[in-house]
Short mmCIF file of N, CA and C in Angstrom, two decimals:
data_model
loop_
_atom_site.label_atom_id
_atom_site.label_comp_id
_atom_site.label_asym_id
_atom_site.label_seq_id
_atom_site.Cartn_x
_atom_site.Cartn_y
_atom_site.Cartn_z
N GLN A 11 -29.12 63.48 31.71
CA GLN A 11 -28.71 63.93 32.82
C GLN A 11 -29.55 63.96 34.21
N VAL A 12 -29.12 63.91 34.76
CA VAL A 12 -29.75 63.63 36.60
C VAL A 12 -29.69 65.02 37.13
N GLN A 13 -30.94 65.00 37.71
CA GLN A 13 -31.67 66.71 38.78
C GLN A 13 -31.84 65.52 39.70
N LEU A 14 -30.41 66.28 40.87
CA LEU A 14 -30.68 65.57 42.36
C LEU A 14 -31.26 67.21 43.35
N VAL A 15 -32.31 66.67 44.37
CA VAL A 15 -32.69 67.55 45.09
C VAL A 15 -33.17 66.82 46.32
N GLU A 16 -32.07 68.19 47.90
CA GLU A 16 -31.82 67.49 48.55
C GLU A 16 -32.77 67.71 49.62
N SER A 17 -33.17 66.91 50.69
CA SER A 17 -34.17 67.78 52.25
C SER A 17 -34.20 66.95 53.27
N GLY A 18 -34.04 67.63 54.00
CA GLY A 18 -34.33 66.87 55.14
C GLY A 18 -33.34 67.45 56.15
N GLY A 19 -32.08 68.61 56.08
CA GLY A 19 -31.70 69.45 56.78
C GLY A 19 -32.67 70.12 58.09
N GLY A 20 -31.18 70.81 59.21
CA GLY A 20 -31.96 71.59 59.64
C GLY A 20 -30.92 71.40 61.07
N SER A 21 -31.62 71.52 62.55
CA SER A 21 -30.44 71.81 63.45
C SER A 21 -30.77 70.83 64.50
N VAL A 22 -29.98 70.29 65.34
CA VAL A 22 -30.29 69.15 66.61
C VAL A 22 -29.83 69.04 67.37
N GLN A 23 -29.58 68.92 67.98
CA GLN A 23 -28.78 69.55 69.41
C GLN A 23 -27.74 68.02 69.62
N PRO A 24 -26.80 67.48 70.03
CA PRO A 24 -26.17 66.47 70.60
C PRO A 24 -26.07 65.74 70.78
N GLY A 25 -26.27 64.70 69.90
CA GLY A 25 -27.42 62.72 70.26
C GLY A 25 -28.45 62.69 69.20
N GLY A 26 -28.79 63.93 68.94
CA GLY A 26 -30.04 63.43 67.76
C GLY A 26 -29.60 62.99 67.16
N SER A 27 -31.31 62.60 65.79
CA SER A 27 -31.15 62.54 64.50
C SER A 27 -31.55 63.14 64.02
N LEU A 28 -30.87 62.86 62.16
CA LEU A 28 -31.80 63.22 60.99
C LEU A 28 -32.03 62.56 60.06
N ARG A 29 -32.80 62.52 59.13
CA ARG A 29 -32.56 62.03 57.91
C ARG A 29 -32.23 62.91 57.18
N LEU A 30 -31.96 62.10 56.16
CA LEU A 30 -31.68 63.28 54.70
C LEU A 30 -32.82 62.22 53.46
N SER A 31 -32.98 63.10 52.52
CA SER A 31 -33.35 62.61 51.63
C SER A 31 -32.60 63.81 50.32
N CYS A 32 -33.03 62.48 49.25
CA CYS A 32 -31.86 63.28 48.26
C CYS A 32 -33.03 62.58 46.69
N ALA A 33 -33.83 62.72 45.82
CA ALA A 33 -34.79 63.19 45.34
C ALA A 33 -34.17 62.81 43.89
N ALA A 34 -34.01 62.81 42.72
CA ALA A 34 -33.28 61.90 41.82
C ALA A 34 -34.23 61.72 40.19
N SER A 35 -33.86 62.76 39.80
CA SER A 35 -35.06 62.87 38.31
C SER A 35 -33.83 62.70 38.02
N GLY A 36 -34.61 62.29 36.52
CA GLY A 36 -33.72 62.05 35.06
C GLY A 36 -33.23 61.15 34.85
N SER A 37 -31.93 60.59 34.26
CA SER A 37 -31.77 59.08 33.47
C SER A 37 -31.30 57.92 34.69
N THR A 38 -32.13 57.47 34.93
CA THR A 38 -32.17 56.39 35.79
C THR A 38 -30.70 55.14 35.97
N VAL A 39 -30.25 55.33 34.48
CA VAL A 39 -28.83 54.49 34.44
C VAL A 39 -27.46 55.07 34.84
N ARG A 40 -28.00 56.65 34.64
CA ARG A 40 -26.36 57.88 35.00
C ARG A 40 -26.34 57.53 36.25
N SER A 41 -27.73 56.94 37.41
CA SER A 41 -27.47 57.66 38.96
C SER A 41 -27.31 56.48 39.68
N LYS A 42 -26.99 55.46 39.04
CA LYS A 42 -27.02 53.98 39.60
C LYS A 42 -26.44 53.86 41.16
N CYS A 43 -25.04 54.67 41.12
CA CYS A 43 -24.39 54.74 41.92
C CYS A 43 -24.63 56.64 42.69
N MET A 44 -24.61 56.43 44.01
CA MET A 44 -25.36 57.64 44.76
C MET A 44 -24.34 57.72 45.38
N GLY A 45 -24.53 59.09 45.95
CA GLY A 45 -23.35 59.33 47.53
C GLY A 45 -24.08 60.53 47.67
N TRP A 46 -23.65 60.46 49.07
CA TRP A 46 -23.59 61.73 50.34
C TRP A 46 -21.84 62.56 50.35
N PHE A 47 -22.22 63.17 50.32
CA PHE A 47 -20.88 64.06 50.98
C PHE A 47 -21.65 65.27 51.56
N ARG A 48 -20.26 65.94 52.33
CA ARG A 48 -21.11 67.42 53.23
C ARG A 48 -19.37 67.82 52.98
N GLN A 49 -19.01 69.06 53.58
CA GLN A 49 -18.58 70.08 53.74
C GLN A 49 -19.13 71.51 54.90
N SER A 50 -18.22 71.68 55.31
CA SER A 50 -17.97 72.39 56.64
C SER A 50 -17.12 73.60 56.24
N PRO A 51 -17.24 75.01 56.99
CA PRO A 51 -16.72 75.99 56.03
C PRO A 51 -15.29 75.69 56.54
N GLY A 52 -14.10 75.86 54.96
CA GLY A 52 -13.07 76.17 55.49
C GLY A 52 -12.38 74.69 55.59
N LYS A 53 -13.15 73.89 55.47
CA LYS A 53 -12.93 72.41 55.29
C LYS A 53 -12.97 71.84 53.44
N GLU A 54 -12.18 70.91 53.70
CA GLU A 54 -12.27 70.32 52.13
C GLU A 54 -13.32 69.34 51.96
N ARG A 55 -14.09 69.27 50.75
CA ARG A 55 -15.11 67.64 50.85
C ARG A 55 -15.46 66.99 51.60
N GLU A 56 -15.95 66.37 52.18
CA GLU A 56 -15.61 64.64 53.03
C GLU A 56 -16.44 63.97 52.61
N GLY A 57 -16.26 63.04 51.86
CA GLY A 57 -17.25 61.75 51.59
C GLY A 57 -17.98 60.78 52.56
N VAL A 58 -19.18 61.38 52.28
CA VAL A 58 -19.49 60.11 54.16
C VAL A 58 -20.36 58.98 52.83
N ALA A 59 -21.09 58.57 52.32
CA ALA A 59 -21.33 56.95 52.31
C ALA A 59 -21.75 57.09 50.52
N THR A 60 -21.77 55.42 49.88
CA THR A 60 -22.08 55.78 48.86
C THR A 60 -22.93 54.36 48.93
N THR A 61 -23.93 54.19 47.93
CA THR A 61 -24.53 53.20 47.70
C THR A 61 -25.10 52.97 46.07
N TYR A 62 -25.03 51.56 45.41
CA TYR A 62 -24.81 50.92 44.23
C TYR A 62 -26.31 50.16 44.34
N ARG A 63 -27.12 51.12 43.34
CA ARG A 63 -28.71 51.52 43.91
C ARG A 63 -29.34 50.02 43.29
N PRO A 64 -28.86 48.88 42.15
CA PRO A 64 -29.65 47.80 41.97
C PRO A 64 -29.30 46.87 43.60
N ASP A 65 -28.08 46.97 43.88
CA ASP A 65 -27.82 45.62 44.76
C ASP A 65 -27.86 46.42 46.02
N GLY A 66 -28.04 47.76 46.36
CA GLY A 66 -28.31 48.49 47.48
C GLY A 66 -26.87 48.08 48.42
N SER A 67 -25.69 47.57 47.87
CA SER A 67 -24.05 47.95 48.49
C SER A 67 -23.82 49.53 48.91
N ALA A 68 -23.30 48.98 49.84
CA ALA A 68 -22.84 50.34 50.33
C ALA A 68 -20.93 50.84 51.08
N ASP A 69 -21.26 52.11 50.46
CA ASP A 69 -19.62 52.03 51.08
C ASP A 69 -19.93 53.38 52.17
N TYR A 70 -18.86 53.19 52.82
CA TYR A 70 -18.86 54.54 54.33
C TYR A 70 -17.86 54.99 54.65
N ALA A 71 -17.13 55.90 54.70
CA ALA A 71 -16.25 56.84 55.50
C ALA A 71 -16.22 56.28 56.60
N ASP A 72 -14.81 55.35 56.66
CA ASP A 72 -14.27 54.73 58.48
C ASP A 72 -15.00 55.29 59.41
N SER A 73 -14.98 57.08 60.04
CA SER A 73 -15.34 57.69 60.72
C SER A 73 -16.55 57.68 61.18
N LEU A 74 -17.53 57.81 60.03
CA LEU A 74 -18.38 57.05 60.52
C LEU A 74 -19.40 56.19 60.35
N LYS A 75 -18.82 55.27 60.57
CA LYS A 75 -19.86 53.89 60.09
C LYS A 75 -20.07 53.51 61.67
N GLY A 76 -21.43 52.72 61.54
CA GLY A 76 -21.82 53.12 62.75
C GLY A 76 -22.64 53.95 63.21
N ARG A 77 -22.32 54.98 62.92
CA ARG A 77 -23.28 56.32 63.27
C ARG A 77 -24.67 56.59 61.86
N PHE A 78 -24.14 56.63 60.72
CA PHE A 78 -25.14 57.05 59.29
C PHE A 78 -25.01 55.80 58.92
N THR A 79 -26.32 56.06 58.13
CA THR A 79 -26.52 54.81 57.28
C THR A 79 -27.26 55.47 55.75
N ILE A 80 -26.93 54.63 54.75
CA ILE A 80 -27.75 54.90 53.73
C ILE A 80 -28.47 53.95 52.96
N SER A 81 -29.59 54.00 52.64
CA SER A 81 -30.81 53.24 52.17
C SER A 81 -31.07 53.98 51.79
N GLN A 82 -32.00 53.27 50.40
CA GLN A 82 -32.78 54.19 48.75
C GLN A 82 -34.96 53.65 48.97
N ASP A 83 -35.24 53.74 48.85
CA ASP A 83 -36.34 53.75 48.42
C ASP A 83 -36.67 53.36 46.93
N ILE A 84 -36.84 52.61 45.57
CA ILE A 84 -36.72 52.18 44.67
C ILE A 84 -37.46 52.82 43.79
N THR A 85 -38.69 52.61 45.03
CA THR A 85 -40.44 52.66 43.80
C THR A 85 -40.38 54.95 43.82
N ASN A 86 -39.60 55.66 44.78
CA ASN A 86 -40.23 57.20 44.83
C ASN A 86 -38.32 57.48 44.03
N ASN A 87 -37.35 56.61 43.80
CA ASN A 87 -36.29 56.89 43.33
C ASN A 87 -35.65 58.00 44.22
N THR A 88 -35.27 57.56 45.07
CA THR A 88 -35.15 58.08 46.51
C THR A 88 -33.70 58.01 47.35
N VAL A 89 -32.97 58.61 47.15
CA VAL A 89 -31.71 57.79 48.46
C VAL A 89 -31.56 58.77 50.06
N PHE A 90 -31.67 58.01 50.69
CA PHE A 90 -31.63 59.06 52.27
C PHE A 90 -30.28 59.01 52.89
N LEU A 91 -30.37 59.04 53.61
CA LEU A 91 -28.96 59.26 55.06
C LEU A 91 -29.11 59.55 56.11
N GLN A 92 -29.65 58.43 56.76
CA GLN A 92 -29.86 58.06 58.70
C GLN A 92 -28.61 58.95 59.16
N MET A 93 -28.63 59.52 60.17
CA MET A 93 -27.67 60.22 60.54
C MET A 93 -28.41 60.35 61.82
N ASN A 94 -27.54 59.59 63.22
CA ASN A 94 -27.53 58.82 64.36
C ASN A 94 -26.60 59.45 65.19
N SER A 95 -27.11 59.66 66.30
CA SER A 95 -25.93 60.58 67.25
C SER A 95 -25.09 61.58 67.20
N LEU A 96 -26.08 62.58 66.11
CA LEU A 96 -24.70 63.08 66.03
C LEU A 96 -24.31 64.66 66.83
N LYS A 97 -23.06 64.48 66.36
CA LYS A 97 -22.14 65.70 67.00
C LYS A 97 -21.32 66.67 66.49
N PRO A 98 -21.06 68.05 67.24
CA PRO A 98 -21.54 68.80 66.31
C PRO A 98 -20.03 69.10 65.59
N GLU A 99 -19.35 68.33 65.42
CA GLU A 99 -18.69 67.94 64.21
C GLU A 99 -18.96 67.75 62.90
N ASP A 100 -20.05 67.13 62.95
CA ASP A 100 -21.17 66.35 61.43
C ASP A 100 -21.84 68.42 61.29
N THR A 101 -21.89 69.28 62.02
CA THR A 101 -22.03 70.10 61.14
C THR A 101 -21.76 70.15 59.73
N ALA A 102 -22.32 70.92 58.94
CA ALA A 102 -21.84 70.70 57.68
C ALA A 102 -23.09 71.34 56.90
N MET A 103 -23.28 71.50 55.39
CA MET A 103 -23.57 71.78 54.69
C MET A 103 -23.09 70.10 53.54
N TYR A 104 -25.12 69.59 53.59
CA TYR A 104 -24.58 67.94 52.74
C TYR A 104 -24.84 67.80 52.06
N TYR A 105 -24.32 67.10 51.15
CA TYR A 105 -24.99 66.82 49.11
C TYR A 105 -24.80 65.95 49.08
N CYS A 106 -25.95 65.91 48.02
CA CYS A 106 -25.78 64.28 47.04
C CYS A 106 -25.58 64.31 45.68
N ALA A 107 -24.77 63.25 45.42
CA ALA A 107 -24.58 62.95 44.29
C ALA A 107 -24.37 61.84 43.57
N ALA A 108 -24.55 61.92 42.05
CA ALA A 108 -24.10 60.32 41.11
C ALA A 108 -23.20 60.60 40.33
N ALA A 109 -22.58 59.42 40.57
CA ALA A 109 -21.87 58.29 39.33
C ALA A 109 -22.03 58.33 38.26
N PRO A 110 -22.31 58.66 37.19
CA PRO A 110 -22.34 58.08 35.89
C PRO A 110 -22.11 56.71 35.28
N ALA A 111 -20.32 56.69 35.94
CA ALA A 111 -20.03 56.05 35.06
C ALA A 111 -19.53 54.98 36.22
N ALA A 112 -20.19 54.68 37.48
CA ALA A 112 -19.42 53.66 38.42
C ALA A 112 -20.48 52.75 38.38
N GLY A 113 -19.93 51.36 38.75
CA GLY A 113 -20.68 50.37 38.31
C GLY A 113 -20.69 49.15 39.65
N GLY A 114 -21.43 48.41 40.26
CA GLY A 114 -20.73 48.09 40.95
C GLY A 114 -20.22 47.87 41.77
N ARG A 115 -18.94 47.05 41.92
CA ARG A 115 -17.70 47.87 43.43
C ARG A 115 -17.02 48.23 43.14
N TRP A 116 -17.08 49.43 42.15
CA TRP A 116 -16.58 50.65 41.62
C TRP A 116 -17.30 51.86 42.02
N CYS A 117 -18.63 51.16 42.89
CA CYS A 117 -19.15 52.53 43.04
C CYS A 117 -18.85 52.91 44.84
N ASN A 118 -17.75 53.90 45.08
CA ASN A 118 -17.58 53.83 46.74
C ASN A 118 -17.31 55.26 46.35
N LEU A 119 -16.26 55.79 46.98
CA LEU A 119 -16.07 56.98 47.92
C LEU A 119 -15.27 57.71 46.21
N ARG A 120 -14.55 56.84 46.00
CA ARG A 120 -13.12 57.48 45.28
C ARG A 120 -13.96 57.58 43.59
N SER A 121 -15.96 57.35 43.23
CA SER A 121 -16.01 56.91 42.21
C SER A 121 -15.71 58.65 41.95
N VAL A 122 -16.29 58.81 40.41
CA VAL A 122 -16.06 60.30 39.66
C VAL A 122 -17.31 60.76 40.12
N PHE A 123 -18.01 62.02 40.73
CA PHE A 123 -19.32 62.07 40.61
C PHE A 123 -19.77 63.46 39.80
N SER A 124 -20.76 63.18 38.69
CA SER A 124 -20.85 64.16 38.43
C SER A 124 -21.83 65.27 38.74
N TYR A 125 -22.96 65.25 38.89
CA TYR A 125 -24.34 65.43 39.35
C TYR A 125 -24.21 65.90 40.90
N TRP A 126 -24.89 67.06 41.37
CA TRP A 126 -24.71 66.96 41.86
C TRP A 126 -26.24 68.04 42.58
N GLY A 127 -26.82 67.77 43.38
CA GLY A 127 -27.63 68.47 44.20
C GLY A 127 -27.24 69.80 44.78
N GLN A 128 -28.13 70.71 45.67
CA GLN A 128 -27.88 72.19 45.78
C GLN A 128 -27.46 72.28 47.47
N GLY A 129 -27.54 70.87 48.02
CA GLY A 129 -27.35 70.66 49.00
C GLY A 129 -28.15 71.03 50.62
N THR A 130 -27.93 70.99 51.28
CA THR A 130 -29.06 70.73 52.68
C THR A 130 -28.00 71.14 54.06
N GLN A 131 -28.10 71.96 54.57
CA GLN A 131 -27.51 72.36 55.64
C GLN A 131 -28.21 71.29 56.50
N VAL A 132 -26.98 71.08 57.43
CA VAL A 132 -27.09 69.96 58.90
C VAL A 132 -26.79 71.15 60.50
N THR A 133 -27.43 71.39 60.86
CA THR A 133 -26.63 72.31 62.19
C THR A 133 -26.83 71.45 63.09
N VAL A 134 -25.76 70.92 64.44
CA VAL A 134 -25.26 70.14 65.27
C VAL A 134 -25.33 71.23 66.42
N SER A 135 -26.45 71.31 67.69
CA SER A 135 -25.60 72.47 68.53
C SER A 135 -26.73 72.06 69.65
N SER A 136 -26.23 72.83 70.93
CA SER A 136 -26.79 72.88 72.19
C SER A 136 -26.87 74.10 72.26
#
């Protein structure tokens, strides 16, 4: 089992930045592939970024490359999402997830994510 707890959401003005954190506990084997997703009211869930933790490789949604960066703190078993130049359309609930069966180059936004956190709200508004 993997437990995921997100934090760092909040309200920010357009152009601002936020860093989300996802603390993972439980099986480290089953949380090697981790990702961030988001969902706005009335919209489908959207993949944001993934990382394969053993080598730090990452995959991003094309529309978010250059503004969002996924990273990790191996010691504290935490994955981060740095979000810069935020826009109102970035407003959403952001979720952290783990894909237990995905490894290496198979860890990407198309992986099957089985473990999910409760989410943290990000609101971008002036």
